[in-house]
Coordinates of N, CA, C and O in Angstrom, one line a residue:
X1354 N -18.7 -91.3 -5.7 CA -18.5 -90.1 -6.5 C -17.1 -89.8 -6.8 O -16.8 -89.1 -7.8
X1355 N -16.2 -90.1 -5.8 CA -14.8 -89.8 -6.0 C -14.2 -90.6 -7.2 O -13.4 -90.0 -8.0
X1356 N -14.7 -91.8 -7.4 CA -14.2 -92.6 -8.5 C -14.6 -92.0 -9.9 O -13.8 -91.9 -10.8
X1357 N -15.9 -91.5 -9.9 CA -16.4 -90.9 -11.1 C -15.6 -89.6 -11.5 O -15.3 -89.3 -12.6
X1358 N -15.3 -88.8 -10.4 CA -14.5 -87.6 -10.6 C -13.2 -88.0 -11.2 O -12.6 -87.3 -12.0
X1359 N -12.5 -89.0 -10.6 CA -11.2 -89.4 -11.1 C -11.3 -89.9 -12.5 O -10.4 -89.5 -13.4
X1360 N -12.4 -90.6 -12.9 CA -12.5 -91.0 -14.3 C -12.7 -89.9 -15.2 O -12.3 -89.9 -16.4
X1361 N -13.2 -88.8 -14.8 CA -13.4 -87.6 -15.7 C -12.1 -86.7 -15.6 O -11.8 -86.1 -16.6
X1362 N -11.4 -86.7 -14.5 CA -10.3 -85.8 -14.3 C -9.1 -86.2 -15.1 O -8.4 -85.4 -15.7
X1363 N -8.8 -87.5 -15.0 CA -7.5 -88.0 -15.7 C -7.6 -87.8 -17.2 O -6.6 -87.2 -17.8
X1364 N -8.6 -88.1 -17.9 CA -8.6 -87.8 -19.4 C -8.6 -86.3 -19.7 O -8.0 -85.9 -20.6
X1365 N -9.3 -85.6 -18.7 CA -9.3 -84.1 -18.9 C -7.9 -83.5 -18.8 O -7.5 -82.6 -19.6
X1366 N -7.2 -84.0 -17.8 CA -5.8 -83.5 -17.7 C -4.9 -83.9 -18.9 O -4.2 -83.0 -19.4
X1367 N -5.0 -85.1 -19.3 CA -4.2 -85.5 -20.5 C -4.7 -84.7 -21.7 O -3.8 -84.2 -22.5
X1368 N -6.0 -84.6 -21.9 CA -6.5 -83.8 -23.1 C -6.1 -82.4 -23.1 O -5.6 -81.8 -24.1
X1369 N -6.1 -81.8 -21.8 CA -5.6 -80.4 -21.7 C -4.2 -80.3 -22.1 O -3.8 -79.3 -22.8
X1370 N -3.4 -81.2 -21.7 CA -1.9 -81.2 -22.0 C -1.7 -81.3 -23.5 O -0.9 -80.6 -24.1
X1371 N -2.4 -82.3 -24.2 CA -2.3 -82.4 -25.6 C -2.7 -81.2 -26.3 O -2.0 -80.7 -27.3
X1372 N -3.9 -80.6 -26.0 CA -4.3 -79.4 -26.6 C -3.4 -78.2 -26.4 O -3.1 -77.4 -27.3
X1373 N -2.8 -78.1 -25.2 CA -1.9 -77.1 -24.9 C -0.6 -77.3 -25.7 O 0.0 -76.3 -26.2
X1374 N -0.1 -78.5 -25.9 CA 1.0 -78.8 -26.7 C 0.9 -78.4 -28.1 O 1.7 -77.8 -28.8
X1375 N -0.3 -78.7 -28.7 CA -0.6 -78.4 -30.1 C -0.7 -76.8 -30.2 O -0.2 -76.3 -31.1
X1376 N -1.3 -76.2 -29.2 CA -1.3 -74.7 -29.2 C 0.1 -74.1 -29.1 O 0.4 -73.1 -29.9
X1377 N 1.0 -74.7 -28.3 CA 2.4 -74.2 -28.2 C 3.1 -74.4 -29.5 O 3.9 -73.5 -29.9
X1378 N 2.9 -75.6 -30.1 CA 3.6 -75.8 -31.4 C 3.1 -74.8 -32.5 O 3.9 -74.3 -33.3
X1379 N 1.8 -74.5 -32.5 CA 1.2 -73.5 -33.4 C 1.8 -72.1 -33.1 O 2.2 -71.5 -34.1
X1380 N 1.8 -71.7 -31.9 CA 2.4 -70.4 -31.6 C 3.9 -70.4 -32.0 O 4.3 -69.3 -32.5
X1381 N 4.6 -71.4 -31.7 CA 6.0 -71.5 -32.1 C 6.2 -71.3 -33.7 O 7.0 -70.6 -34.1
X1382 N 5.3 -72.0 -34.4 CA 5.4 -71.9 -35.9 C 5.0 -70.5 -36.3 O 5.7 -70.0 -37.3
X1383 N 4.0 -69.9 -35.7 CA 3.6 -68.5 -36.1 C 4.7 -67.5 -35.8 O 5.1 -66.7 -36.7
X1384 N 5.3 -67.6 -34.6 CA 6.3 -66.6 -34.2 C 7.5 -66.8 -35.1 O 8.2 -65.9 -35.5
X1385 N 7.9 -68.1 -35.4 CA 9.1 -68.4 -36.3 C 8.8 -67.8 -37.6 O 9.7 -67.2 -38.2
X1386 N 7.6 -68.0 -38.1 CA 7.3 -67.5 -39.5 C 7.4 -66.0 -39.5 O 7.8 -65.4 -40.5
X1387 N 6.8 -65.3 -38.5 CA 6.7 -63.9 -38.5 C 8.1 -63.2 -38.3 O 8.4 -62.2 -38.9
X1388 N 8.9 -63.8 -37.4 CA 10.2 -63.2 -37.1 C 11.3 -63.8 -38.0 O 12.4 -63.1 -38.1
X1389 N 11.2 -64.9 -38.5 CA 12.2 -65.6 -39.3 C 13.3 -66.1 -38.5 O 14.4 -66.6 -39.0
X1390 N 13.2 -66.1 -37.2 CA 14.2 -66.6 -36.3 C 13.7 -67.7 -35.4 O 12.9 -67.4 -34.5
X1391 N 14.0 -69.0 -35.7 CA 13.5 -70.1 -34.8 C 14.1 -69.9 -33.4 O 15.3 -69.6 -33.2
X1392 N 13.3 -70.2 -32.4 CA 13.7 -70.2 -31.0 C 13.5 -71.6 -30.4 O 12.4 -72.1 -30.2
X1393 N 14.6 -72.4 -30.2 CA 14.5 -73.8 -29.8 C 13.7 -74.0 -28.6 O 12.9 -75.0 -28.4
X1394 N 13.7 -73.1 -27.6 CA 13.0 -73.3 -26.3 C 11.6 -72.7 -26.4 O 10.8 -72.8 -25.5
X1395 N 11.3 -72.1 -27.6 CA 10.0 -71.4 -27.7 C 8.8 -72.2 -27.4 O 7.9 -71.9 -26.7
X1396 N 8.7 -73.4 -28.0 CA 7.6 -74.3 -27.8 C 7.4 -74.7 -26.3 O 6.3 -74.8 -25.9
X1397 N 8.4 -74.8 -25.5 CA 8.3 -75.2 -24.1 C 7.8 -74.0 -23.3 O 7.0 -74.1 -22.4
X1398 N 8.3 -72.7 -23.7 CA 7.9 -71.5 -23.0 C 6.4 -71.3 -23.3 O 5.6 -71.0 -22.4
X1399 N 6.0 -71.4 -24.6 CA 4.6 -71.3 -24.9 C 3.7 -72.3 -24.2 O 2.6 -72.0 -23.8
X1400 N 4.2 -73.5 -24.1 CA 3.4 -74.6 -23.5 C 3.1 -74.2 -22.0 O 2.0 -74.2 -21.5
X1401 N 4.2 -73.7 -21.2 CA 4.0 -73.4 -19.9 C 3.1 -72.2 -19.8 O 2.2 -72.1 -18.9
X1402 N 3.3 -71.1 -20.7 CA 2.5 -69.9 -20.6 C 1.0 -70.3 -20.9 O 0.1 -69.8 -20.2
X1403 N 0.7 -71.1 -21.8 CA -0.7 -71.6 -22.1 C -1.3 -72.3 -21.0 O -2.5 -72.2 -20.7
X1404 N -0.4 -73.2 -20.3 CA -1.0 -73.9 -19.2 C -1.4 -73.0 -18.0 O -2.4 -73.2 -17.4
X1405 N -0.5 -72.0 -17.8 CA -0.8 -71.0 -16.8 C -2.1 -70.2 -17.1 O -3.0 -70.1 -16.2
X1406 N -2.3 -69.8 -18.3 CA -3.5 -69.1 -18.7 C -4.7 -70.0 -18.6 O -5.7 -69.5 -18.0
X1407 N -4.6 -71.2 -19.0 CA -5.8 -72.2 -18.9 C -6.1 -72.4 -17.4 O -7.3 -72.5 -17.0
X1408 N -5.1 -72.6 -16.6 CA -5.3 -72.8 -15.2 C -6.0 -71.6 -14.5 O -6.8 -71.8 -13.7
X1409 N -5.5 -70.4 -14.9 CA -6.1 -69.2 -14.3 C -7.5 -69.0 -14.8 O -8.4 -68.7 -13.9
X1410 N -7.9 -69.3 -16.0 CA -9.2 -69.2 -16.5 C -10.1 -70.3 -15.8 O -11.2 -69.9 -15.4
X1411 N -9.6 -71.5 -15.6 CA -10.4 -72.5 -14.9 C -10.6 -72.1 -13.5 O -11.7 -72.3 -12.9
X1412 N -9.6 -71.5 -12.8 CA -9.7 -71.1 -11.4 C -10.7 -70.0 -11.3 O -11.5 -70.0 -10.4
X1413 N -10.8 -69.1 -12.2 CA -11.7 -67.9 -12.2 C -13.1 -68.3 -12.6 O -14.1 -67.6 -12.4
X1414 N -13.4 -69.5 -13.2 CA -14.7 -70.0 -13.4 C -15.1 -69.8 -14.9 O -14.4 -69.2 -15.7
X1415 N -16.3 -70.3 -15.1 CA -16.9 -70.3 -16.5 C -17.2 -68.9 -17.0 O -17.1 -68.7 -18.2
X1416 N -17.5 -67.9 -16.1 CA -17.7 -66.6 -16.6 C -16.4 -66.0 -17.2 O -16.5 -65.3 -18.3
X1417 N -15.3 -66.2 -16.6 CA -14.1 -65.8 -17.2 C -13.8 -66.4 -18.5 O -13.3 -65.8 -19.4
X1418 N -14.0 -67.7 -18.6 CA -13.9 -68.5 -19.8 C -14.8 -67.9 -20.9 O -14.4 -67.8 -22.1
X1419 N -16.0 -67.5 -20.6 CA -17.0 -67.0 -21.5 C -16.4 -65.7 -22.2 O -16.4 -65.6 -23.4
X1420 N -15.9 -64.8 -21.4 CA -15.4 -63.6 -21.9 C -14.1 -63.8 -22.7 O -13.9 -63.1 -23.7
X1421 N -13.3 -64.8 -22.2 CA -12.1 -65.1 -23.0 C -12.5 -65.7 -24.4 O -11.9 -65.3 -25.4
X1422 N -13.5 -66.6 -24.4 CA -13.9 -67.1 -25.6 C -14.5 -66.1 -26.6 O -14.3 -66.2 -27.8
X1423 N -15.3 -65.2 -26.0 CA -15.9 -64.1 -26.9 C -14.8 -63.3 -27.5 O -14.8 -63.0 -28.7
X1424 N -13.8 -62.9 -26.7 CA -12.7 -62.1 -27.2 C -11.9 -62.8 -28.3 O -11.6 -62.3 -29.3
X1425 N -11.6 -64.1 -28.0 CA -10.9 -64.8 -29.0 C -11.6 -65.1 -30.2 O -11.1 -65.1 -31.3
X1426 N -13.0 -65.3 -30.2 CA -13.8 -65.5 -31.4 C -13.8 -64.3 -32.3 O -13.7 -64.4 -33.5
X1427 N -13.7 -63.1 -31.7 CA -13.7 -61.9 -32.5 C -12.3 -61.8 -33.2 O -12.2 -61.5 -34.4
X1428 N -11.2 -62.2 -32.5 CA -9.9 -62.1 -33.0 C -9.8 -63.2 -34.1 O -9.2 -62.9 -35.2
X1429 N -10.2 -64.4 -33.9 CA -10.2 -65.5 -34.9 C -11.0 -65.1 -36.1 O -10.5 -65.3 -37.2
X1430 N -12.2 -64.5 -35.9 CA -12.9 -64.0 -37.1 C -12.2 -63.1 -37.9 O -12.2 -63.1 -39.2
X1431 N -11.5 -62.1 -37.2 CA -10.7 -61.1 -38.0 C -9.6 -61.7 -38.7 O -9.3 -61.4 -39.9
X1432 N -8.9 -62.7 -38.1 CA -7.8 -63.4 -38.8 C -8.4 -64.2 -40.0 O -7.7 -64.2 -41.1
X1433 N -9.5 -64.9 -39.8 CA -10.0 -65.6 -40.9 C -10.5 -64.7 -42.1 O -10.2 -65.0 -43.3
X1434 N -11.0 -63.5 -41.8 CA -11.4 -62.6 -42.8 C -10.1 -62.1 -43.6 O -10.1 -61.9 -44.8
X1435 N -9.0 -61.8 -42.8 CA -7.8 -61.3 -43.3 C -7.2 -62.4 -44.3 O -6.8 -62.2 -45.4
X1436 N -7.3 -63.7 -43.8 CA -6.8 -64.8 -44.6 C -7.5 -64.9 -46.0 O -6.9 -65.1 -47.0
X1437 N -8.8 -64.8 -45.9 CA -9.6 -64.9 -47.1 C -9.3 -63.8 -48.1 O -9.1 -64.0 -49.3
X1438 N -9.2 -62.5 -47.6 CA -8.9 -61.4 -48.5 C -7.5 -61.6 -49.1 O -7.3 -61.3 -50.3
X1439 N -6.5 -62.0 -48.2 CA -5.2 -62.2 -48.7 C -5.1 -63.3 -49.8 O -4.4 -63.1 -50.8
X1440 N -5.8 -64.4 -49.5 CA -5.7 -65.4 -50.5 C -6.4 -65.1 -51.8 O -5.8 -65.3 -52.9
X1441 N -7.5 -64.4 -51.8 CA -8.2 -64.0 -53.0 C -7.4 -63.0 -53.7 O -7.2 -63.0 -55.0
X1442 N -6.7 -62.0 -53.0 CA -5.9 -61.0 -53.7 C -4.6 -61.7 -54.3 O -4.2 -61.3 -55.3
X1443 N -4.1 -62.7 -53.6 CA -2.8 -63.3 -54.1 C -3.1 -64.2 -55.2 O -2.4 -64.2 -56.3
X1444 N -4.1 -65.1 -55.2 CA -4.4 -66.1 -56.2 C -5.5 -65.8 -57.1 O -5.7 -66.5 -58.1
X1445 N -6.3 -64.8 -56.8 CA -7.5 -64.5 -57.6 C -8.7 -65.5 -57.2 O -8.5 -66.4 -56.3
X1446 N -9.7 -65.4 -57.9 CA -11.0 -66.2 -57.5 C -11.2 -67.1 -58.7 O -12.2 -67.1 -59.4
X1447 N -10.2 -68.0 -59.0 CA -10.3 -69.0 -60.0 C -10.6 -70.4 -59.4 O -9.7 -71.1 -59.1
X1448 N -11.8 -70.7 -59.3 CA -12.2 -72.0 -58.6 C -12.8 -73.0 -59.4 O -12.9 -74.2 -59.0
X1449 N -13.1 -72.7 -60.7 CA -13.7 -73.7 -61.5 C -12.9 -75.0 -61.8 O -13.5 -76.1 -61.7
X1450 N -11.6 -74.8 -62.0 CA -10.8 -76.0 -62.2 C -10.8 -76.9 -61.0 O -10.8 -78.2 -61.2
X1451 N -10.7 -76.4 -59.8 CA -10.7 -77.2 -58.6 C -12.0 -77.9 -58.4 O -12.1 -79.0 -58.0
X1452 N -13.2 -77.2 -58.7 CA -14.4 -77.9 -58.6 C -14.6 -79.0 -59.6 O -15.4 -80.0 -59.3
X1453 N -13.9 -79.0 -60.7 CA -14.1 -80.1 -61.7 C -13.1 -81.2 -61.4 O -13.1 -82.2 -62.1
X1454 N -12.2 -81.1 -60.4 CA -11.3 -82.2 -60.2 C -12.0 -83.3 -59.6 O -13.0 -83.2 -58.9
X1455 N -11.5 -84.5 -59.8 CA -12.1 -85.8 -59.3 C -12.1 -85.9 -57.8 O -13.0 -86.5 -57.3
X1456 N -11.1 -85.4 -57.1 CA -11.0 -85.6 -55.7 C -10.7 -87.1 -55.4 O -10.4 -87.9 -56.2
X1457 N -10.7 -87.4 -54.1 CA -10.4 -88.8 -53.7 C -11.0 -89.0 -52.3 O -11.5 -88.1 -51.6
X1458 N -11.0 -90.3 -51.9 CA -11.4 -90.6 -50.5 C -10.2 -90.9 -49.8 O -10.2 -91.6 -48.7
X1459 N -9.1 -90.3 -50.1 CA -7.8 -90.5 -49.4 C -7.6 -89.7 -48.2 O -8.6 -89.2 -47.5
X1460 N -6.3 -89.4 -47.9 CA -5.9 -88.7 -46.7 C -6.6 -87.3 -46.5 O -7.0 -87.0 -45.4
X1461 N -6.7 -86.5 -47.5 CA -7.4 -85.1 -47.3 C -8.8 -85.3 -46.8 O -9.2 -84.6 -45.9
X1462 N -9.5 -86.2 -47.4 CA -10.9 -86.4 -47.0 C -11.0 -86.9 -45.5 O -11.7 -86.4 -44.7
X1463 N -10.3 -87.9 -45.2 CA -10.4 -88.6 -43.9 C -9.8 -87.7 -42.8 O -10.3 -87.7 -41.7
X1464 N -8.8 -86.9 -43.1 CA -8.2 -86.0 -42.1 C -9.2 -84.9 -41.8 O -9.4 -84.4 -40.6
X1465 N -9.9 -84.4 -42.8 CA -10.9 -83.3 -42.6 C -12.1 -83.8 -41.9 O -12.6 -83.2 -40.9
X1466 N -12.5 -85.1 -42.2 CA -13.6 -85.7 -41.5 C -13.3 -85.9 -40.0 O -14.1 -85.6 -39.1
X1467 N -12.1 -86.4 -39.8 CA -11.7 -86.6 -38.4 C -11.6 -85.3 -37.6 O -12.0 -85.3 -36.4
X1468 N -11.1 -84.3 -38.2 CA -11.0 -83.0 -37.5 C -12.4 -82.5 -37.2 O -12.7 -81.9 -36.1
X1469 N -13.4 -82.6 -38.2 CA -14.7 -82.1 -37.9 C -15.4 -82.9 -36.8 O -16.1 -82.3 -35.9
X1470 N -15.2 -84.2 -36.8 CA -15.8 -85.0 -35.7 C -15.2 -84.6 -34.4 O -15.9 -84.6 -33.4
X1471 N -13.9 -84.4 -34.3 CA -13.3 -84.0 -33.1 C -13.8 -82.7 -32.5 O -14.1 -82.6 -31.3
X1472 N -14.0 -81.8 -33.4 CA -14.6 -80.5 -33.0 C -16.0 -80.7 -32.5 O -16.4 -80.1 -31.4
X1473 N -16.8 -81.4 -33.2 CA -18.2 -81.6 -32.8 C -18.3 -82.4 -31.5 O -19.2 -82.1 -30.7
X1474 N -17.4 -83.3 -31.3 CA -17.4 -84.2 -30.0 C -17.1 -83.2 -28.9 O -17.7 -83.3 -27.8
X1475 N -16.1 -82.3 -29.1 CA -15.8 -81.4 -28.0 C -16.9 -80.5 -27.7 O -17.2 -80.2 -26.5
X1476 N -17.6 -80.0 -28.7 CA -18.8 -79.1 -28.5 C -19.9 -79.9 -27.7 O -20.4 -79.4 -26.7
X1477 N -20.1 -81.2 -28.1 CA -21.2 -81.9 -27.4 C -20.8 -82.2 -26.0 O -21.7 -82.2 -25.1
X1478 N -19.5 -82.4 -25.6 CA -19.1 -82.6 -24.2 C -19.2 -81.3 -23.4 O -19.5 -81.4 -22.2
X1479 N -18.9 -80.2 -24.0 CA -18.8 -78.9 -23.2 C -20.0 -78.0 -23.4 O -20.1 -76.9 -22.7
X1480 N -21.0 -78.3 -24.2 CA -22.1 -77.3 -24.4 C -22.9 -77.1 -23.1 O -23.3 -75.9 -22.9
X1481 N -23.1 -78.0 -22.3 CA -23.8 -77.8 -21.1 C -23.1 -76.8 -20.1 O -23.7 -75.9 -19.5
X1482 N -21.8 -76.8 -20.1 CA -21.0 -75.8 -19.3 C -21.2 -74.4 -19.9 O -21.2 -73.4 -19.1
X1483 N -21.3 -74.3 -21.2 CA -21.3 -73.0 -21.8 C -22.8 -72.4 -21.8 O -23.0 -71.2 -21.7
X1484 N -23.8 -73.3 -21.9 CA -25.2 -72.8 -22.0 C -25.9 -72.6 -20.6 O -26.9 -72.0 -20.6
X1485 N -25.4 -73.1 -19.5 CA -26.1 -73.0 -18.3 C -26.1 -71.5 -17.8 O -26.9 -71.2 -16.9
X1486 N -25.3 -70.6 -18.3 CA -25.3 -69.2 -17.9 C -26.1 -68.3 -18.9 O -26.1 -67.1 -18.7
X1487 N -26.8 -68.9 -19.8 CA -27.6 -68.1 -20.8 C -28.8 -67.6 -20.0 O -29.4 -68.3 -19.2
X1488 N -29.2 -66.4 -20.4 CA -30.4 -65.8 -19.9 C -31.6 -66.5 -20.7 O -31.6 -66.5 -21.9
X1489 N -32.6 -66.9 -19.9 CA -33.7 -67.6 -20.5 C -34.8 -66.6 -21.0 O -35.8 -66.5 -20.4
X1490 N -34.4 -65.9 -22.0 CA -35.3 -64.9 -22.6 C -35.4 -65.2 -24.1 O -34.5 -65.6 -24.7
X1491 N -36.6 -65.0 -24.7 CA -36.8 -65.3 -26.1 C -35.8 -64.4 -27.0 O -35.2 -65.0 -27.9
X1492 N -35.6 -63.2 -26.7 CA -34.7 -62.3 -27.5 C -33.3 -62.8 -27.4 O -32.5 -62.8 -28.4
X1493 N -32.9 -63.2 -26.2 CA -31.5 -63.7 -26.0 C -31.3 -65.0 -26.8 O -30.2 -65.2 -27.4
X1494 N -32.3 -65.9 -26.8 CA -32.2 -67.1 -27.6 C -32.1 -66.9 -29.1 O -31.3 -67.5 -29.8
X1495 N -32.9 -65.9 -29.6 CA -32.8 -65.6 -31.0 C -31.5 -65.0 -31.4 O -30.9 -65.4 -32.4
X1496 N -31.1 -64.0 -30.6 CA -29.7 -63.4 -30.9 C -28.6 -64.4 -30.8 O -27.7 -64.5 -31.7
X1497 N -28.7 -65.3 -29.8 CA -27.6 -66.3 -29.6 C -27.6 -67.3 -30.7 O -26.5 -67.6 -31.2
X1498 N -28.7 -67.7 -31.2 CA -28.8 -68.7 -32.3 C -28.4 -68.0 -33.6 O -27.7 -68.6 -34.4
X1499 N -28.8 -66.8 -33.8 CA -28.5 -66.1 -35.1 C -27.0 -65.9 -35.2 O -26.4 -66.1 -36.2
X1500 N -26.4 -65.3 -34.1 CA -25.0 -65.0 -34.2 C -24.1 -66.2 -33.9 O -23.0 -66.4 -34.5
X1501 N -24.5 -67.1 -33.0 CA -23.7 -68.3 -32.6 C -23.8 -69.5 -33.5 O -22.9 -70.3 -33.5
X1502 N -24.9 -69.7 -34.1 CA -25.1 -70.9 -34.9 C -25.2 -70.6 -36.4 O -24.4 -71.1 -37.2
X1503 N -26.2 -69.8 -36.8 CA -26.5 -69.5 -38.2 C -25.2 -68.9 -38.9 O -24.8 -69.3 -40.0
X1504 N -24.7 -67.9 -38.3 CA -23.5 -67.2 -38.9 C -22.4 -68.1 -39.1 O -21.7 -68.2 -40.2
X1505 N -22.0 -69.0 -38.1 CA -21.0 -69.9 -38.3 C -21.3 -71.0 -39.3 O -20.4 -71.4 -40.1
X1506 N -22.5 -71.5 -39.3 CA -22.8 -72.5 -40.3 C -22.8 -72.0 -41.8 O -22.6 -72.8 -42.7
X1507 N -23.0 -70.7 -41.9 CA -23.0 -70.1 -43.3 C -21.6 -69.7 -43.6 O -21.2 -69.9 -44.8
X1508 N -20.9 -69.1 -42.8 CA -19.7 -68.4 -43.2 C -18.4 -69.3 -43.1 O -17.6 -69.3 -44.0
X1509 N -18.3 -70.1 -42.0 CA -17.1 -70.9 -41.9 C -16.9 -72.0 -42.9 O -15.8 -72.1 -43.4
X1510 N -17.9 -72.8 -43.2 CA -17.7 -73.8 -44.3 C -17.4 -73.1 -45.6 O -16.5 -73.6 -46.4
X1511 N -18.1 -72.0 -45.9 CA -17.8 -71.4 -47.2 C -16.4 -70.8 -47.3 O -15.7 -70.9 -48.3
X1512 N -16.0 -70.2 -46.1 CA -14.7 -69.6 -46.1 C -13.6 -70.7 -46.1 O -12.6 -70.5 -46.8
X1513 N -13.8 -71.8 -45.4 CA -12.8 -72.8 -45.4 C -12.7 -73.4 -46.9 O -11.6 -73.7 -47.3
X1514 N -13.8 -73.6 -47.5 CA -13.8 -74.1 -48.9 C -13.1 -73.2 -49.8 O -12.2 -73.6 -50.6
X1515 N -13.4 -71.9 -49.7 CA -12.7 -71.0 -50.6 C -11.2 -70.9 -50.3 O -10.4 -70.8 -51.3
X1516 N -10.9 -70.9 -49.1 CA -9.4 -70.9 -48.7 C -8.7 -72.1 -49.3 O -7.6 -72.0 -49.8
X1517 N -9.3 -73.3 -49.1 CA -8.7 -74.5 -49.6 C -8.5 -74.4 -51.2 O -7.5 -74.8 -51.7
X1518 N -9.6 -74.0 -51.8 CA -9.6 -73.9 -53.3 C -8.6 -72.9 -53.7 O -7.8 -73.1 -54.6
X1519 N -8.6 -71.7 -53.1 CA -7.7 -70.7 -53.5 C -6.2 -71.0 -53.3 O -5.3 -70.6 -54.0
X1520 N -6.0 -71.7 -52.2 CA -4.6 -72.1 -51.9 C -4.1 -73.2 -52.9 O -3.0 -73.5 -53.0
X1521 N -5.1 -73.9 -53.5 CA -4.8 -74.9 -54.5 C -4.6 -76.3 -54.0 O -4.1 -77.2 -54.6
X1522 N -5.0 -76.5 -52.7 CA -4.8 -77.9 -52.2 C -6.0 -78.7 -52.5 O -7.1 -78.4 -52.2
X1523 N -5.8 -79.8 -53.2 CA -6.9 -80.7 -53.5 C -6.4 -82.1 -53.7 O -5.5 -82.3 -54.6
X1524 N -6.9 -83.0 -53.0 CA -6.6 -84.4 -53.2 C -5.2 -84.7 -53.3 O -4.8 -85.5 -54.1
X1525 N -4.4 -84.2 -52.4 CA -2.9 -84.5 -52.4 C -2.1 -83.8 -53.5 O -1.0 -84.2 -53.8
X1526 N -2.6 -82.8 -54.2 CA -1.9 -82.2 -55.2 C -2.0 -80.7 -55.1 O -3.0 -80.2 -54.5
X1527 N -1.0 -80.0 -55.6 CA -1.1 -78.5 -55.5 C -1.0 -78.0 -56.9 O -0.3 -78.4 -57.8
X1528 N -1.9 -77.0 -57.2 CA -1.9 -76.4 -58.5 C -1.0 -75.1 -58.4 O -1.3 -74.3 -57.5
X1529 N 0.0 -75.0 -59.2 CA 0.9 -73.9 -59.2 C 0.1 -72.7 -59.6 O -0.6 -72.7 -60.6
X1530 N 0.1 -71.6 -58.8 CA -0.8 -70.4 -59.1 C -0.5 -69.8 -60.4 O -1.4 -69.2 -61.0
X1531 N 0.7 -69.8 -60.9 CA 1.0 -69.1 -62.2 C 1.1 -70.0 -63.4 O 0.7 -69.6 -64.5
X1532 N 1.4 -71.3 -63.2 CA 1.6 -72.1 -64.3 C 0.3 -73.0 -64.5 O 0.1 -73.6 -65.6
X1533 N -0.5 -73.2 -63.5 CA -1.8 -73.9 -63.5 C -1.6 -75.4 -63.7 O -2.5 -76.1 -64.1
X1534 N -0.4 -76.0 -63.3 CA -0.3 -77.5 -63.5 C -0.3 -78.1 -62.1 O 0.2 -77.5 -61.2
X1535 N -0.7 -79.3 -62.1 CA -0.7 -80.1 -60.8 C 0.6 -80.7 -60.5 O 1.2 -81.3 -61.4
X1536 N 1.0 -80.6 -59.2 CA 2.2 -81.2 -58.8 C 1.9 -82.2 -57.6 O 1.2 -81.7 -56.7
X1537 N 2.3 -83.4 -57.7 CA 2.0 -84.4 -56.7 C 2.8 -84.2 -55.5 O 4.0 -84.0 -55.6
X1538 N 2.2 -84.2 -54.3 CA 2.9 -84.0 -53.1 C 3.4 -85.4 -52.6 O 2.6 -86.4 -52.6
X1539 N 4.7 -85.5 -52.2 CA 5.2 -86.8 -51.8 C 4.5 -87.3 -50.6 O 4.2 -86.6 -49.6
X1540 N 4.1 -88.6 -50.6 CA 3.5 -89.2 -49.4 C 2.0 -89.1 -49.4 O 1.3 -89.5 -48.4
X1541 N 1.4 -88.4 -50.4 CA -0.1 -88.3 -50.3 C -0.7 -89.4 -51.2 O -0.1 -90.1 -52.0
X1542 N -2.0 -89.6 -51.1 CA -2.7 -90.5 -51.9 C -2.9 -90.1 -53.3 O -3.1 -89.0 -53.6

């Protein structure tokens, strides 16, 4: 059993480090954008801070992670709603031209597909850890499925599609919001 634990632990440690590094780079980009002042050591400080938070959550157990995830999902939902309102107010709701574009099987499609598969694979691996603490009541199951599955399946793809369309990103080209012409991005398909 020690060998099996080692086989699970090593990839988990590596994956935790990769995810934390991506999170640190994201935080560094957000803080730099908001403050306008790049901080060269920022990504390293954020990496260590995120590692400490993750280690503390893991130490405190799945119940602490559950409340952290619930809190973060509310915050992320508010951010996504703000983004949608901001994009629609900035660019308007002119989506017909984008829907009529030919699209491609190039980099935008494959990167989106890879990201979706990565998210779903992570959910498949961790769902048992998250669901073992559910109360086995009919009302809890209905509420959990309604809020946790149906709402996300309806709102997130629609919002992501609207955001991509409104931002003008499509098949490696950007539509200028005021001039309406396509500009090819260097290095795209």
